[in-house]
Short mmCIF file of C-alpha atoms in Angstrom, two decimals:
data_model
loop_
_atom_site.label_atom_id
_atom_site.label_comp_id
_atom_site.label_asym_id
_atom_site.label_seq_id
_atom_site.Cartn_x
_atom_site.Cartn_y
_atom_site.Cartn_z
CA MET A 67 -24.61 7.95 5.71
CA ASN A 68 -21.23 6.64 5.96
CA GLN A 69 -19.48 9.82 6.68
CA PRO A 70 -16.51 11.35 4.02
CA VAL A 71 -13.10 9.71 4.32
CA GLN A 72 -10.55 12.46 5.73
CA VAL A 73 -7.61 9.36 5.56
CA LEU A 74 -7.26 6.49 2.99
CA GLY A 75 -4.77 3.78 2.83
CA LEU A 76 -4.91 2.86 -0.60
CA GLY A 77 -3.23 -0.55 -0.41
CA GLU A 78 -1.57 -3.09 0.59
CA LEU A 79 -2.88 -4.55 4.06
CA LEU A 80 -1.34 -7.96 4.96
CA TRP A 81 0.33 -10.19 8.06
CA ASP A 82 4.53 -9.24 8.34
CA CYS A 83 6.04 -12.52 9.43
CA PHE A 84 8.89 -12.90 11.63
CA PRO A 85 10.97 -15.58 12.66
CA ASP A 86 8.59 -15.19 16.16
CA HIS A 87 5.10 -14.07 15.72
CA ARG A 88 3.95 -11.69 12.96
CA LEU A 89 1.99 -8.39 13.41
CA PRO A 90 -0.77 -6.66 10.48
CA GLY A 91 1.17 -4.06 8.42
CA GLY A 92 1.55 -2.55 4.57
CA ALA A 93 2.50 0.60 4.24
CA PRO A 94 -1.07 2.53 3.27
CA ALA A 95 -1.79 0.76 6.08
CA ASN A 96 -0.21 1.82 8.83
CA VAL A 97 -0.56 5.12 7.72
CA ALA A 98 -4.38 4.91 7.80
CA PHE A 99 -3.46 3.11 11.55
CA HIS A 100 -1.68 6.29 12.40
CA ALA A 101 -4.02 9.05 11.40
CA GLN A 102 -6.79 6.99 13.57
CA GLN A 103 -4.49 6.89 16.14
CA LEU A 104 -4.76 10.89 16.31
CA GLY A 105 -8.20 11.62 15.88
CA LEU A 106 -8.81 11.18 12.58
CA SER A 107 -11.16 9.23 9.85
CA ALA A 108 -9.40 6.67 8.44
CA THR A 109 -10.06 3.76 6.44
CA ILE A 110 -8.54 1.34 4.17
CA ALA A 111 -9.18 0.65 0.80
CA THR A 112 -7.68 -3.54 0.25
CA ARG A 113 -8.77 -6.39 -0.13
CA VAL A 114 -8.55 -9.97 1.42
CA GLY A 115 -8.96 -13.57 1.32
CA ASP A 116 -11.90 -15.24 2.47
CA ASP A 117 -9.87 -16.28 5.19
CA SER A 118 -8.69 -16.91 9.50
CA LEU A 119 -5.97 -14.66 8.33
CA GLY A 120 -8.60 -12.14 6.31
CA TYR A 121 -11.39 -12.46 9.13
CA GLU A 122 -7.95 -11.77 11.65
CA LEU A 123 -6.62 -8.61 10.41
CA CYS A 124 -10.14 -6.76 9.58
CA ARG A 125 -11.19 -8.14 13.47
CA PHE A 126 -8.05 -5.97 14.59
CA LEU A 127 -9.37 -3.03 12.18
CA VAL A 128 -12.43 -3.30 13.57
CA GLU A 129 -10.41 -3.21 17.40
CA GLN A 130 -9.21 -0.29 16.71
CA GLY A 131 -11.47 1.75 15.17
CA LEU A 132 -10.99 1.65 11.74
CA ASP A 133 -13.68 1.66 8.85
CA THR A 134 -13.26 -1.66 7.51
CA ARG A 135 -15.76 -0.89 4.39
CA LEU A 136 -13.72 -0.35 1.71
CA VAL A 137 -11.84 -3.91 2.23
CA GLN A 138 -12.99 -6.28 -0.56
CA ARG A 139 -12.75 -10.43 0.03
CA ASP A 140 -11.80 -12.92 -1.92
CA SER A 141 -12.62 -16.05 -1.86
CA LYS A 142 -10.42 -16.71 -4.75
CA ARG A 143 -6.86 -16.15 -3.21
CA GLN A 144 -5.11 -15.85 -0.09
CA THR A 145 -5.09 -12.38 2.19
CA GLY A 146 -1.27 -11.51 1.84
CA THR A 147 2.07 -12.46 4.00
CA VAL A 148 5.22 -10.73 4.02
CA THR A 149 8.57 -13.37 5.09
CA ILE A 150 10.30 -11.23 6.57
CA SER A 151 14.39 -12.67 7.81
CA PRO A 152 17.25 -10.55 8.88
CA THR A 153 20.53 -11.71 6.88
CA ILE A 154 23.91 -11.08 8.27
CA ASP A 155 24.92 -7.81 7.18
CA THR A 156 21.91 -6.33 9.15
CA SER A 157 19.71 -6.19 6.57
CA VAL A 158 16.50 -7.75 5.82
CA LYS A 159 14.55 -9.64 3.53
CA TYR A 160 11.24 -10.14 2.15
CA SER A 161 9.34 -12.92 0.54
CA PHE A 162 5.85 -11.95 -0.21
CA LEU A 163 3.22 -14.17 -1.45
CA GLU A 164 1.66 -14.12 -5.15
CA ASN A 165 -1.09 -13.33 -6.01
CA SER A 166 -1.83 -12.17 -2.86
CA ALA A 167 -6.18 -11.01 -2.91
CA TRP A 168 -4.92 -7.01 -2.32
CA ASP A 169 -2.95 -7.65 -5.98
CA PHE A 170 -6.85 -7.94 -7.26
CA LEU A 171 -8.43 -4.52 -5.54
CA GLU A 172 -11.07 -3.76 -7.78
CA PRO A 173 -12.30 -0.24 -8.58
CA THR A 174 -15.39 -0.85 -7.22
CA ALA A 175 -18.24 2.10 -6.67
CA ASP A 176 -18.07 2.08 -3.31
CA LEU A 177 -14.00 2.75 -3.50
CA LEU A 178 -14.15 5.61 -6.09
CA ASP A 179 -17.42 7.07 -4.22
CA ALA A 180 -14.70 7.63 -1.48
CA VAL A 181 -11.70 8.90 -3.06
CA GLN A 182 -13.79 11.75 -4.33
CA THR A 183 -14.11 12.83 -0.81
CA ALA A 184 -10.77 12.25 0.66
CA ARG A 185 -8.57 14.48 2.21
CA ALA A 186 -5.80 12.28 1.83
CA ILE A 187 -4.36 9.87 -0.37
CA CYS A 188 -1.31 7.19 0.04
CA PHE A 189 -0.45 4.87 -1.89
CA GLY A 190 3.05 2.84 -2.30
CA THR A 191 4.47 0.71 -5.65
CA LEU A 192 3.80 -2.22 -4.61
CA ALA A 193 0.49 -2.90 -4.75
CA GLN A 194 0.85 -1.88 -8.32
CA ARG A 195 3.39 -4.52 -9.08
CA ARG A 196 -0.35 -6.45 -10.96
CA PRO A 197 -1.76 -4.86 -13.95
CA LEU A 198 -5.22 -4.96 -11.69
CA SER A 199 -4.30 -3.05 -8.49
CA ARG A 200 -2.71 -0.87 -10.08
CA SER A 201 -5.36 0.09 -12.65
CA THR A 202 -7.86 0.67 -9.80
CA ILE A 203 -4.86 2.91 -7.67
CA GLN A 204 -4.61 4.95 -11.08
CA ARG A 205 -8.21 5.56 -11.16
CA CYS A 206 -8.59 6.46 -8.01
CA LEU A 207 -6.20 8.92 -7.84
CA GLN A 208 -7.56 10.15 -11.38
CA ARG A 209 -10.53 10.63 -9.14
CA ALA A 210 -9.43 12.49 -6.55
CA PRO A 211 -10.09 15.42 -5.38
CA ALA A 212 -7.95 18.80 -6.56
CA GLU A 213 -7.33 19.96 -3.29
CA CYS A 214 -6.77 16.41 -1.96
CA SER A 215 -2.93 15.54 -0.59
CA ILE A 216 -1.22 12.49 -2.20
CA VAL A 217 1.12 11.20 -1.07
CA TYR A 218 2.59 8.35 -2.93
CA ASP A 219 4.69 6.87 -0.79
CA VAL A 220 7.75 5.34 -2.27
CA ASN A 221 8.50 1.95 -0.18
CA ILE A 222 10.63 -0.57 -2.94
CA ARG A 223 10.68 -3.47 -2.34
CA PRO A 224 12.58 -5.53 -5.24
CA PRO A 225 11.76 -7.25 -7.80
CA PHE A 226 8.80 -5.58 -7.12
CA PHE A 227 9.26 -1.83 -9.15
CA VAL A 228 9.32 -0.43 -12.81
CA LYS A 229 10.49 3.15 -14.00
CA GLU A 230 6.58 3.73 -15.78
CA TRP A 231 5.01 2.98 -12.44
CA ILE A 232 7.49 4.88 -10.23
CA ALA A 233 7.07 7.94 -12.81
CA LYS A 234 3.28 8.33 -13.16
CA SER A 235 3.26 7.78 -9.60
CA MET A 236 5.56 10.64 -8.61
CA GLU A 237 2.89 12.82 -11.33
CA ARG A 238 0.75 12.13 -9.12
CA ALA A 239 2.19 13.20 -5.83
CA ASN A 240 1.50 16.19 -3.52
CA VAL A 241 4.12 14.25 -2.02
CA VAL A 242 6.77 11.59 -2.47
CA LYS A 243 8.37 10.02 1.29
CA LEU A 244 11.60 8.25 -0.01
CA ASN A 245 14.08 6.80 2.37
CA SER A 246 18.20 7.82 1.33
CA ASP A 247 18.40 4.33 -0.37
CA GLU A 248 15.47 5.61 -3.32
CA VAL A 249 16.99 8.64 -3.06
CA LEU A 250 19.76 6.80 -4.77
CA LEU A 251 18.12 4.17 -6.61
CA LEU A 252 15.37 6.66 -8.33
CA ALA A 253 18.04 9.52 -8.99
CA ARG A 254 20.17 6.37 -10.94
CA MET A 255 17.28 5.66 -12.48
CA PHE A 256 15.27 8.84 -13.50
CA GLU A 257 19.15 10.40 -14.20
CA PHE A 258 19.16 12.92 -11.99
CA PRO A 259 22.22 14.55 -10.40
CA PHE A 260 23.36 12.82 -6.96
CA ASP A 261 26.29 13.36 -4.45
CA ASP A 262 26.51 9.53 -3.14
CA GLU A 263 27.32 10.79 0.26
CA CYS A 264 23.54 11.96 0.65
#
C-alpha cells in the first residue's frame, strides 16, 4: 500500500534547456523535489512522453528518492522542454514546446485518490495552458481535503496566462506566491490599487 502524500507537485515536469546544458525543471516539480530533500514524502503528478527524455526525467526522480507513481506516460506526445535564452537586457526568453505531454495530464483514479490524502499541493499557471490539464488541476483542487494547504505559484510565462485561470486559481489557494513583476501585473489585471515602486 502506498503511503499518503504529504506534498504533491501538480503540473509541469520538463527539461530546462540552456545554451550549454539542460536540467530537470518545472515549478511544481521543484517544490516536490525540495520538500523531499527536507525529509517529507513528496510526489509529482505530471505527464511525460514515452521517450528517452521522459525516461531520463523519471530516472532522475527515482535517484532523488521521489515517488513516480503519479507520473503518467504519453505515447503520442513528447516530454516537455523549455529553451532558456539570455537577452541583451539581462532577462531571459522562455520558449516552451507546444503540446507537451504535461499539457494532457489526466484525472486518473490514482491521482484523485492521492489528492484526497495530500497535506499540501503546489500548482501554477503554466500547466493550465491547455484545457485538459487545466480541468484536471482544478478537479484535483476540488477534491483536496479542507485541511490541505493549497499553494498557487503564479509563475507567469507569457503568453500562457488568462485572467480567468488566475482568478480561479487564487480562489482555490491558501497561499499565493508571486514575484514583484507579477504583483504589478496582477494589480493591473484585477484593478487593485498599487504603487509602481513596490
